[in-house]
Amino acid sequence: MNNRTLVKNLAALPDGPVTVSGWVETVRDQKKVQFVILRDESGAVQLVNPATREVDENADAEASARLATTEAISALAHGSFIRVTGDLKHDERVKLGGIEVKIGTLDVVAEAHPETPIAADSSLDKRMDWRFLDLRHPKQNLIFRIQTTFLHALRTYWVENDFVEIQTPKLMASASESRAELFEVGYFEGTAYLAQSPQFFKQMAQPAGFGKVFEVGPAFRADPSFTSRHATEFTSIDAEVSWVESHEDVMKMHEELLVAGFTAVKQKHGAEIAELFGIELEVPTLPFPRIPLREAKQIVADRGYVIPRDDADIDPEGERQISAHVREALGHDFVFLTDWDISLRPFYHMRHPEDLTLTNSYDLIYNGVEISTGAQREHRIDVLVEQAREKGLDPEELEFYLDFFRYGVPPHGGFGMGLARVLMLMLNEHSIRETTYLFRGPTRLLP
Ligand code: AMO
């Protein structure tokens, strides 16, 4: 480890001895000269070896060593991990970064099978089977560097704004969202459920007096669908804050947070994103557009798309349509759809003071796909119990949650946002399978 130089740092070094380690991407084994492209987590570099194909009996130790290295390179399988000490040389003629390393010694640290199970044109499913190899590609590698930068920026925003980080339990005694998408697990003599959202426990931090909280953690949904945006386990980004006056306050915090995340990603990775994804990443402008859902549905209808189900919901094509409208009319990639009908929202959403058929809630749509739901919560216990009953829930089952509201609680609100969806839309990828380290779906539990 000690004297290993990352490939990305080679260009800044003067000509001279270096050690690089990584895996073999390609080998060009010519008669007189051999080239190896070595890649590590930071980039790729060309290694060169003047080939020594044979030596006579009187050859010295150095010539014998050169023969051994030449033979080792001829036998190198793609993907093998190697360590090379050699001479760094700056040379403008080298296409790959204008540098190359002349091989001195080469250790094959871990040999790979000569047949790689996946290729560039393998299906997504096959690539998922071999995810550890798939992730070696620079594009995939970049996705998780972007994720790191993005989450770091969100965390910085939260810390600077006095949020407290919480880790809520994922083993639950009851459902946190709909009962339909609930995973049951055997729990000693009884049954536990996997958390679908940190919803109840992030709200609990409000009567606990924490003020503002956030969590980045797993959420589980027993959703049997195979869409590009659904997983059975996903990383949920959650925030919940006290003393909001309406969902407007939640949206303000939410959009500021996203701008912080996008700014950091553009700053650090803008050039690489342009190179590998062909995208000029835009930092969204503030404020994001807000459109009440009913108005959005009218806009979508006026564009000629009739949402098939005649309830108050918006479907995926409707989301694409409203996004297209917002892009054309307002030049924005994000839109908050606000004021959802009570029939479409869970019992814990607060209702509009002036129109009790609507909730103080929103969905955030980014490039045509929902990435988040947020709301002001109902904190008045009598109203909350009534709303639970109306939804056909048994308040007795919810006693532990309802207790949060019986001993004093400030008004509050928050949101939950799927991390992989944000990254998918940011990078114009087709599926959250690409932007999830290890995807979990109805037929995927491996690797
Ligand atoms: P909701 O159920 O809308 O709201 O989920 C919030 C966000 O989580 C992501 N998401 C998913 N991502 C991948 N696969 C899934 N199966 C999946 N389900 C949801 C989406 C979605 O927008 N408790 C509320 C949030 C709140 O009000 O604070 C909730 O969970 O990006």
Short mmCIF file of C-alpha atoms and ligand atoms in Angstrom, two decimals:
data_model
loop_
_atom_site.label_atom_id
_atom_site.label_comp_id
_atom_site.label_asym_id
_atom_site.label_seq_id
_atom_site.Cartn_x
_atom_site.Cartn_y
_atom_site.Cartn_z
CA MET A 1 0.00 0.00 0.00
CA ASN A 2 2.64 2.45 1.21
CA ASN A 3 4.38 3.39 -1.99
CA ARG A 4 1.50 2.69 -4.35
CA THR A 5 0.62 5.62 -6.60
CA LEU A 6 -2.96 6.00 -7.82
CA VAL A 7 -3.13 6.28 -11.59
CA LYS A 8 -4.85 9.66 -11.41
CA ASN A 9 -1.82 11.06 -9.54
CA LEU A 10 0.81 9.87 -12.02
CA ALA A 11 0.52 12.80 -14.42
CA ALA A 12 1.62 15.26 -11.73
CA LEU A 13 4.78 13.27 -10.93
CA PRO A 14 8.14 13.83 -12.63
CA ASP A 15 9.65 11.08 -14.76
CA GLY A 16 11.15 8.40 -12.52
CA PRO A 17 10.39 5.25 -10.51
CA VAL A 18 6.78 4.49 -9.51
CA THR A 19 4.69 1.58 -8.30
CA VAL A 20 1.17 1.11 -9.60
CA SER A 21 -1.35 -1.61 -8.77
CA GLY A 22 -4.65 -2.52 -10.32
CA TRP A 23 -6.20 -4.93 -12.76
CA VAL A 24 -5.37 -5.75 -16.36
CA GLU A 25 -7.80 -4.19 -18.77
CA THR A 26 -6.13 -5.12 -22.06
CA VAL A 27 -2.91 -6.68 -23.27
CA ARG A 28 -1.34 -6.01 -26.67
CA ASP A 29 1.35 -8.62 -27.05
CA GLN A 30 3.46 -7.62 -30.09
CA LYS A 31 6.64 -9.33 -31.12
CA LYS A 32 8.98 -6.53 -30.09
CA VAL A 33 6.95 -4.66 -27.54
CA GLN A 34 4.11 -5.42 -25.16
CA PHE A 35 1.48 -3.00 -23.89
CA VAL A 36 -0.73 -3.54 -20.87
CA ILE A 37 -3.51 -1.18 -19.88
CA LEU A 38 -3.70 -1.23 -16.11
CA ARG A 39 -6.74 0.23 -14.41
CA ASP A 40 -7.18 1.06 -10.76
CA GLU A 41 -10.01 2.77 -8.92
CA SER A 42 -8.87 6.16 -10.21
CA GLY A 43 -8.10 5.60 -13.90
CA ALA A 44 -6.08 3.73 -16.51
CA VAL A 45 -2.45 3.90 -17.58
CA GLN A 46 -0.40 2.29 -20.31
CA LEU A 47 2.42 0.01 -19.24
CA VAL A 48 5.05 -0.87 -21.78
CA ASN A 49 7.60 -3.65 -21.93
CA PRO A 50 10.27 -4.07 -24.61
CA ALA A 51 9.86 -7.79 -25.22
CA THR A 52 12.72 -10.21 -24.66
CA ARG A 53 11.67 -13.40 -26.42
CA GLU A 54 14.78 -15.48 -25.88
CA VAL A 55 18.16 -15.36 -24.19
CA ASP A 56 21.27 -17.45 -24.79
CA GLU A 57 23.02 -19.61 -22.19
CA ASN A 58 25.39 -16.85 -21.16
CA ALA A 59 22.62 -14.36 -20.42
CA ASP A 60 22.97 -12.36 -17.23
CA ALA A 61 20.36 -12.23 -14.48
CA GLU A 62 18.82 -9.06 -15.88
CA ALA A 63 18.22 -10.56 -19.31
CA SER A 64 16.67 -13.65 -17.70
CA ALA A 65 14.40 -11.42 -15.62
CA ARG A 66 13.31 -9.55 -18.79
CA LEU A 67 12.47 -12.87 -20.43
CA ALA A 68 10.42 -13.92 -17.39
CA THR A 69 8.49 -10.62 -17.42
CA THR A 70 7.81 -10.93 -21.15
CA GLU A 71 6.47 -14.45 -20.67
CA ALA A 72 4.36 -13.33 -17.70
CA ILE A 73 2.76 -10.58 -19.82
CA SER A 74 2.05 -13.00 -22.68
CA ALA A 75 0.23 -15.21 -20.18
CA LEU A 76 -1.67 -12.37 -18.45
CA ALA A 77 -5.42 -12.85 -18.31
CA HIS A 78 -7.70 -9.80 -18.46
CA GLY A 79 -8.88 -8.90 -15.00
CA SER A 80 -5.85 -10.22 -13.12
CA PHE A 81 -4.64 -7.96 -10.35
CA ILE A 82 -1.02 -6.96 -10.74
CA ARG A 83 1.57 -4.76 -9.07
CA VAL A 84 4.15 -3.08 -11.27
CA THR A 85 7.26 -1.12 -10.41
CA GLY A 86 8.78 0.76 -13.27
CA ASP A 87 9.76 4.05 -14.80
CA LEU A 88 7.21 6.75 -15.37
CA LYS A 89 7.72 8.67 -18.57
CA HIS A 90 5.80 11.66 -19.90
CA ASP A 91 5.36 11.32 -23.65
CA GLU A 92 2.82 13.36 -25.58
CA ARG A 93 2.48 10.66 -28.18
CA VAL A 94 0.83 8.27 -25.70
CA LYS A 95 -2.91 8.64 -26.31
CA LEU A 96 -3.89 7.60 -22.82
CA GLY A 97 -3.04 10.67 -20.74
CA GLY A 98 0.39 11.36 -22.28
CA ILE A 99 2.23 9.09 -19.85
CA GLU A 100 3.42 5.52 -19.71
CA VAL A 101 5.22 3.29 -17.27
CA LYS A 102 8.07 1.15 -18.51
CA ILE A 103 7.75 -2.11 -16.62
CA GLY A 104 10.63 -3.01 -14.29
CA THR A 105 9.11 -5.75 -12.17
CA LEU A 106 5.62 -7.19 -12.52
CA ASP A 107 3.89 -9.30 -9.85
CA VAL A 108 0.70 -11.11 -10.68
CA VAL A 109 -0.98 -10.79 -7.30
CA ALA A 110 -4.21 -12.57 -8.17
CA GLU A 111 -4.74 -14.30 -11.46
CA ALA A 112 -8.14 -14.13 -13.17
CA HIS A 113 -9.84 -16.90 -15.11
CA PRO A 114 -9.02 -16.27 -18.78
CA GLU A 115 -12.72 -16.30 -19.77
CA THR A 116 -14.56 -13.21 -18.45
CA PRO A 117 -18.23 -14.10 -17.87
CA ILE A 118 -19.58 -10.73 -19.06
CA ALA A 119 -18.86 -8.45 -22.00
CA ALA A 120 -19.78 -4.88 -22.88
CA ASP A 121 -22.93 -6.09 -24.67
CA SER A 122 -24.14 -8.48 -21.94
CA SER A 123 -27.72 -8.01 -20.77
CA LEU A 124 -28.35 -5.97 -17.66
CA ASP A 125 -29.48 -9.09 -15.83
CA LYS A 126 -26.30 -10.96 -16.69
CA ARG A 127 -24.22 -7.97 -15.63
CA MET A 128 -26.09 -7.98 -12.31
CA ASP A 129 -25.10 -11.64 -11.87
CA TRP A 130 -21.47 -10.57 -12.10
CA ARG A 131 -21.87 -7.21 -10.45
CA PHE A 132 -18.37 -7.19 -8.96
CA LEU A 133 -16.93 -7.35 -12.48
CA ASP A 134 -19.53 -5.01 -13.94
CA LEU A 135 -18.59 -2.39 -11.34
CA ARG A 136 -15.02 -2.30 -12.64
CA HIS A 137 -16.19 -0.22 -15.60
CA PRO A 138 -15.36 3.49 -15.27
CA LYS A 139 -19.01 4.48 -15.75
CA GLN A 140 -20.22 2.29 -12.93
CA ASN A 141 -17.31 3.37 -10.77
CA LEU A 142 -18.21 7.01 -11.37
CA ILE A 143 -21.84 6.44 -10.33
CA PHE A 144 -20.75 5.45 -6.84
CA ARG A 145 -18.26 8.30 -6.57
CA ILE A 146 -21.08 10.66 -7.50
CA GLN A 147 -23.29 9.02 -4.89
CA THR A 148 -20.57 9.56 -2.28
CA THR A 149 -20.22 13.24 -3.20
CA PHE A 150 -23.99 13.72 -3.32
CA LEU A 151 -24.60 12.18 0.10
CA HIS A 152 -21.65 14.04 1.56
CA ALA A 153 -23.14 17.33 0.34
CA LEU A 154 -26.56 16.49 1.79
CA ARG A 155 -24.95 15.58 5.08
CA THR A 156 -22.97 18.82 5.10
CA TYR A 157 -26.17 20.77 4.50
CA TRP A 158 -27.90 18.94 7.34
CA VAL A 159 -25.04 19.31 9.77
CA GLU A 160 -24.64 23.02 8.98
CA ASN A 161 -28.36 23.49 9.54
CA ASP A 162 -28.48 21.75 12.94
CA PHE A 163 -30.13 18.50 11.88
CA VAL A 164 -29.58 15.42 14.05
CA GLU A 165 -28.76 12.12 12.33
CA ILE A 166 -30.85 9.16 13.44
CA GLN A 167 -30.81 5.43 12.70
CA THR A 168 -34.28 3.99 13.07
CA PRO A 169 -34.89 0.25 13.47
CA LYS A 170 -35.73 -1.79 10.42
CA LEU A 171 -37.48 -4.50 12.43
CA MET A 172 -40.97 -3.28 13.21
CA ALA A 173 -44.05 -4.50 15.03
CA SER A 174 -46.41 -3.08 12.38
CA ALA A 175 -46.58 -1.61 8.88
CA SER A 176 -45.24 1.90 8.35
CA GLU A 177 -46.83 2.49 4.94
CA SER A 178 -49.37 0.25 3.18
CA ARG A 179 -49.99 -3.28 4.48
CA ALA A 180 -49.90 -4.52 0.88
CA GLU A 181 -46.14 -4.13 0.48
CA LEU A 182 -45.04 -5.53 3.79
CA PHE A 183 -42.30 -8.13 4.33
CA GLU A 184 -42.92 -10.43 7.26
CA VAL A 185 -40.06 -12.07 9.08
CA GLY A 186 -40.19 -14.73 11.74
CA TYR A 187 -39.30 -13.12 15.05
CA PHE A 188 -38.81 -15.73 17.78
CA GLU A 189 -42.35 -16.85 18.69
CA GLY A 190 -43.96 -14.10 16.67
CA THR A 191 -43.73 -11.99 13.52
CA ALA A 192 -41.85 -8.80 12.77
CA TYR A 193 -42.10 -6.60 9.69
CA LEU A 194 -39.33 -4.93 7.71
CA ALA A 195 -39.58 -1.14 7.80
CA GLN A 196 -41.05 0.31 4.59
CA SER A 197 -39.96 3.79 5.65
CA PRO A 198 -38.54 5.42 8.80
CA GLN A 199 -41.78 7.44 8.81
CA PHE A 200 -43.06 6.80 12.34
CA PHE A 201 -39.69 6.99 14.03
CA LYS A 202 -38.51 10.13 12.29
CA GLN A 203 -41.77 11.69 13.42
CA MET A 204 -41.08 10.41 16.94
CA ALA A 205 -38.02 12.66 17.02
CA GLN A 206 -40.41 15.65 17.04
CA PRO A 207 -42.04 15.03 20.44
CA ALA A 208 -38.54 13.93 21.49
CA GLY A 209 -37.50 17.54 20.99
CA PHE A 210 -34.82 16.93 18.33
CA GLY A 211 -36.13 19.69 16.07
CA LYS A 212 -34.69 18.53 12.75
CA VAL A 213 -33.60 15.01 11.87
CA PHE A 214 -32.36 13.05 8.88
CA GLU A 215 -31.64 9.47 8.03
CA VAL A 216 -30.12 7.68 5.06
CA GLY A 217 -30.95 4.02 5.39
CA PRO A 218 -32.59 0.92 3.93
CA ALA A 219 -36.32 0.61 3.33
CA PHE A 220 -38.13 -2.54 2.25
CA ARG A 221 -41.20 -2.98 0.06
CA ALA A 222 -42.70 -6.34 -0.85
CA ASP A 223 -43.55 -4.93 -4.26
CA PRO A 224 -43.73 -7.67 -6.90
CA SER A 225 -43.26 -5.30 -9.84
CA PHE A 226 -40.41 -5.37 -12.33
CA THR A 227 -40.31 -1.72 -13.34
CA SER A 228 -37.13 0.29 -13.81
CA ARG A 229 -37.86 2.28 -10.66
CA HIS A 230 -38.93 -0.28 -8.07
CA ALA A 231 -36.76 -2.38 -5.79
CA THR A 232 -37.70 -4.55 -2.84
CA GLU A 233 -34.93 -2.93 -0.82
CA PHE A 234 -33.80 0.64 -1.47
CA THR A 235 -31.91 3.43 0.24
CA SER A 236 -34.28 6.06 1.52
CA ILE A 237 -33.17 9.62 2.22
CA ASP A 238 -35.44 11.03 4.91
CA ALA A 239 -35.76 14.33 6.71
CA GLU A 240 -38.30 15.59 9.24
CA VAL A 241 -38.44 19.05 10.80
CA SER A 242 -40.39 20.72 13.60
CA TRP A 243 -42.32 23.95 13.37
CA VAL A 244 -43.31 23.89 9.73
CA GLU A 245 -46.31 26.01 8.88
CA SER A 246 -47.25 23.95 5.87
CA HIS A 247 -45.74 21.65 3.24
CA GLU A 248 -44.31 24.81 1.66
CA ASP A 249 -41.66 24.91 4.41
CA VAL A 250 -40.77 21.28 3.72
CA MET A 251 -40.44 21.95 0.00
CA LYS A 252 -38.13 24.91 0.68
CA MET A 253 -35.79 22.75 2.73
CA HIS A 254 -36.02 19.93 0.19
CA GLU A 255 -35.10 22.06 -2.83
CA GLU A 256 -32.21 23.77 -1.02
CA LEU A 257 -30.88 20.37 -0.05
CA LEU A 258 -31.02 19.13 -3.64
CA VAL A 259 -29.29 22.25 -4.94
CA ALA A 260 -26.49 21.63 -2.41
CA GLY A 261 -26.17 18.04 -3.63
CA PHE A 262 -26.23 18.89 -7.35
CA THR A 263 -23.78 21.77 -6.92
CA ALA A 264 -21.25 19.49 -5.25
CA VAL A 265 -21.67 16.78 -7.87
CA LYS A 266 -21.29 19.22 -10.75
CA GLN A 267 -18.24 20.81 -9.20
CA LYS A 268 -16.45 17.57 -8.52
CA HIS A 269 -17.63 15.33 -11.36
CA GLY A 270 -19.11 17.63 -14.06
CA ALA A 271 -16.32 16.96 -16.54
CA GLU A 272 -16.33 13.17 -16.00
CA ILE A 273 -20.13 13.07 -16.28
CA ALA A 274 -19.90 14.91 -19.60
CA GLU A 275 -17.22 12.52 -20.80
CA LEU A 276 -18.72 9.19 -19.69
CA PHE A 277 -22.46 9.91 -19.75
CA GLY A 278 -22.55 12.64 -22.41
CA ILE A 279 -24.53 14.88 -20.07
CA GLU A 280 -24.00 18.51 -19.15
CA LEU A 281 -25.26 18.29 -15.57
CA GLU A 282 -27.51 21.21 -14.64
CA VAL A 283 -27.78 22.54 -11.11
CA PRO A 284 -31.49 23.30 -10.73
CA THR A 285 -32.48 26.88 -10.04
CA LEU A 286 -34.46 27.95 -6.97
CA PRO A 287 -37.35 27.87 -6.40
CA PHE A 288 -38.49 24.67 -8.12
CA PRO A 289 -41.87 25.05 -9.85
CA ARG A 290 -44.91 24.01 -7.80
CA ILE A 291 -48.13 22.89 -9.46
CA PRO A 292 -51.22 21.65 -7.61
CA LEU A 293 -52.00 18.10 -8.70
CA ARG A 294 -55.44 18.95 -10.09
CA GLU A 295 -53.93 21.69 -12.25
CA ALA A 296 -51.16 19.33 -13.36
CA LYS A 297 -53.75 16.78 -14.47
CA GLN A 298 -55.51 19.44 -16.51
CA ILE A 299 -52.21 20.43 -18.16
CA VAL A 300 -51.53 16.79 -18.98
CA ALA A 301 -55.05 16.40 -20.42
CA ASP A 302 -54.58 19.56 -22.51
CA ARG A 303 -51.42 17.98 -23.93
CA GLY A 304 -53.61 15.17 -25.19
CA TYR A 305 -52.79 12.46 -22.68
CA VAL A 306 -55.75 11.00 -20.83
CA ILE A 307 -54.76 9.36 -17.56
CA PRO A 308 -56.50 5.98 -17.82
CA ARG A 309 -57.75 5.54 -14.26
CA ASP A 310 -60.32 8.15 -13.45
CA ASP A 311 -59.29 8.67 -9.85
CA ALA A 312 -57.28 11.67 -8.76
CA ASP A 313 -53.88 9.98 -9.23
CA ILE A 314 -51.25 10.63 -11.85
CA ASP A 315 -49.60 7.69 -13.61
CA PRO A 316 -46.02 7.32 -14.92
CA GLU A 317 -46.92 8.67 -18.37
CA GLY A 318 -48.70 11.58 -16.68
CA GLU A 319 -45.50 12.26 -14.72
CA ARG A 320 -43.50 12.27 -17.96
CA GLN A 321 -46.02 14.62 -19.56
CA ILE A 322 -46.05 17.13 -16.73
CA SER A 323 -42.26 17.07 -16.65
CA ALA A 324 -42.13 17.73 -20.40
CA HIS A 325 -44.51 20.65 -19.91
CA VAL A 326 -42.41 22.11 -17.09
CA ARG A 327 -39.23 21.73 -19.14
CA GLU A 328 -40.82 23.46 -22.15
CA ALA A 329 -42.69 26.20 -20.32
CA LEU A 330 -40.40 26.88 -17.36
CA GLY A 331 -37.04 25.39 -18.32
CA HIS A 332 -36.88 23.26 -15.18
CA ASP A 333 -36.18 19.54 -14.62
CA PHE A 334 -37.95 19.41 -11.26
CA VAL A 335 -41.55 20.02 -10.31
CA PHE A 336 -43.40 19.71 -7.01
CA LEU A 337 -46.93 18.38 -7.52
CA THR A 338 -48.79 19.67 -4.50
CA ASP A 339 -52.11 19.37 -2.68
CA TRP A 340 -52.97 15.73 -3.21
CA ASP A 341 -56.44 14.40 -2.68
CA ILE A 342 -56.96 12.74 0.73
CA SER A 343 -57.95 9.48 -0.97
CA LEU A 344 -54.40 9.18 -2.34
CA ARG A 345 -52.53 9.94 0.83
CA PRO A 346 -51.85 8.11 4.08
CA PHE A 347 -53.77 8.96 7.26
CA TYR A 348 -50.84 10.87 8.78
CA HIS A 349 -50.85 13.66 6.18
CA MET A 350 -52.35 16.93 7.39
CA ARG A 351 -55.36 18.19 5.51
CA HIS A 352 -55.73 21.62 4.00
CA PRO A 353 -57.27 24.07 6.45
CA GLU A 354 -59.50 25.52 3.70
CA ASP A 355 -60.29 22.35 1.75
CA LEU A 356 -60.53 19.16 3.79
CA THR A 357 -60.50 17.02 0.64
CA LEU A 358 -56.86 17.96 0.05
CA THR A 359 -53.66 17.26 1.95
CA ASN A 360 -50.67 19.49 2.72
CA SER A 361 -48.49 17.20 0.67
CA TYR A 362 -46.42 16.91 -2.47
CA ASP A 363 -44.59 14.56 -4.79
CA LEU A 364 -41.36 15.72 -6.33
CA ILE A 365 -40.96 14.78 -10.00
CA TYR A 366 -37.51 14.88 -11.61
CA ASN A 367 -37.12 14.36 -15.36
CA GLY A 368 -40.45 12.58 -15.56
CA VAL A 369 -40.20 10.26 -12.54
CA GLU A 370 -41.37 10.61 -8.93
CA ILE A 371 -38.35 10.75 -6.64
CA SER A 372 -39.98 11.79 -3.41
CA THR A 373 -43.09 12.24 -1.30
CA GLY A 374 -43.33 14.89 1.39
CA ALA A 375 -45.97 16.39 3.63
CA GLN A 376 -46.90 18.28 6.71
CA ARG A 377 -48.07 15.71 9.26
CA GLU A 378 -51.21 15.77 11.34
CA HIS A 379 -50.04 16.33 14.90
CA ARG A 380 -53.42 16.82 16.63
CA ILE A 381 -54.18 13.48 18.23
CA ASP A 382 -57.97 13.58 17.92
CA VAL A 383 -57.79 14.46 14.20
CA LEU A 384 -55.10 11.84 13.66
CA VAL A 385 -57.17 9.08 15.26
CA GLU A 386 -60.16 10.08 13.18
CA GLN A 387 -58.13 10.06 9.97
CA ALA A 388 -56.72 6.62 10.81
CA ARG A 389 -60.26 5.31 11.34
CA GLU A 390 -61.41 6.83 8.06
CA LYS A 391 -58.65 4.90 6.31
CA GLY A 392 -59.90 1.68 7.86
CA LEU A 393 -56.97 1.39 10.26
CA ASP A 394 -57.42 0.15 13.77
CA PRO A 395 -56.15 2.87 16.12
CA GLU A 396 -55.34 0.16 18.67
CA GLU A 397 -52.69 -1.29 16.39
CA LEU A 398 -51.19 2.18 16.08
CA GLU A 399 -51.20 2.93 19.80
CA PHE A 400 -47.42 3.17 20.06
CA TYR A 401 -47.41 5.76 17.26
CA LEU A 402 -50.44 7.67 18.52
CA ASP A 403 -48.76 7.96 21.92
CA PHE A 404 -46.15 10.20 20.29
CA PHE A 405 -48.88 12.83 19.95
CA ARG A 406 -50.36 12.62 23.44
CA TYR A 407 -47.66 14.31 25.47
CA GLY A 408 -46.99 17.40 23.40
CA VAL A 409 -45.63 17.60 19.88
CA PRO A 410 -44.75 20.54 17.62
CA PRO A 411 -46.22 20.83 14.12
CA HIS A 412 -43.86 19.10 11.71
CA GLY A 413 -43.27 17.74 8.24
CA GLY A 414 -40.72 15.97 6.10
CA PHE A 415 -40.04 13.86 3.06
CA GLY A 416 -38.68 10.51 1.92
CA MET A 417 -36.63 10.27 -1.29
CA GLY A 418 -35.22 7.26 -3.14
CA LEU A 419 -31.47 7.65 -3.60
CA ALA A 420 -31.16 5.34 -6.62
CA ARG A 421 -33.96 7.16 -8.44
CA VAL A 422 -32.24 10.52 -8.04
CA LEU A 423 -29.01 9.10 -9.46
CA MET A 424 -30.79 7.28 -12.29
CA LEU A 425 -32.45 10.51 -13.45
CA MET A 426 -29.39 12.65 -12.88
CA LEU A 427 -27.34 10.38 -15.16
CA ASN A 428 -30.09 9.54 -17.62
CA GLU A 429 -29.79 5.83 -16.84
CA HIS A 430 -32.62 3.46 -17.68
CA SER A 431 -33.00 1.63 -14.42
CA ILE A 432 -32.25 1.94 -10.73
CA ARG A 433 -30.45 -1.40 -11.17
CA GLU A 434 -27.60 0.65 -12.65
CA THR A 435 -27.49 3.11 -9.76
CA THR A 436 -27.91 0.64 -6.90
CA TYR A 437 -24.77 -1.07 -5.65
CA LEU A 438 -26.56 -4.39 -5.33
CA PHE A 439 -30.13 -4.39 -6.58
CA ARG A 440 -32.85 -6.35 -4.81
CA GLY A 441 -36.00 -7.29 -6.70
CA PRO A 442 -38.63 -10.04 -6.63
CA THR A 443 -36.28 -12.47 -8.37
CA ARG A 444 -32.94 -11.15 -7.24
CA LEU A 445 -31.29 -11.93 -3.93
CA LEU A 446 -27.81 -12.64 -5.34
CA PRO A 447 -25.07 -11.52 -5.28
P1 AMO B 1 -43.17 6.91 -0.59
O1 AMO B 1 -43.81 5.59 -0.36
O2 AMO B 1 -43.71 7.75 -1.70
O3 AMO B 1 -43.27 7.83 0.71
O4 AMO B 1 -41.63 6.70 -0.82
C1 AMO B 1 -40.75 7.80 -0.90
C2 AMO B 1 -39.77 7.62 -2.05
O5 AMO B 1 -39.04 6.42 -1.87
C3 AMO B 1 -38.73 5.86 -3.14
N1 AMO B 1 -39.35 4.53 -3.24
C4 AMO B 1 -38.79 3.50 -3.88
N2 AMO B 1 -37.63 3.38 -4.53
C5 AMO B 1 -37.33 2.18 -5.06
N3 AMO B 1 -38.13 1.10 -4.97
C6 AMO B 1 -39.32 1.16 -4.33
N4 AMO B 1 -40.11 0.07 -4.23
C7 AMO B 1 -39.69 2.41 -3.74
N5 AMO B 1 -40.76 2.83 -3.03
C8 AMO B 1 -40.53 4.12 -2.74
C9 AMO B 1 -39.32 6.78 -4.19
C10 AMO B 1 -40.41 7.48 -3.42
O6 AMO B 1 -40.71 8.73 -3.98
N6 AMO B 1 -43.05 7.91 4.34
C11 AMO B 1 -43.22 8.50 3.02
C12 AMO B 1 -42.30 9.70 2.82
C13 AMO B 1 -42.64 10.89 3.69
O7 AMO B 1 -43.81 11.34 3.63
O8 AMO B 1 -41.75 11.39 4.41
C14 AMO B 1 -42.91 7.44 1.97
O9 AMO B 1 -42.30 6.44 2.24
O10 AMO B 1 -38.30 7.68 -4.59
#
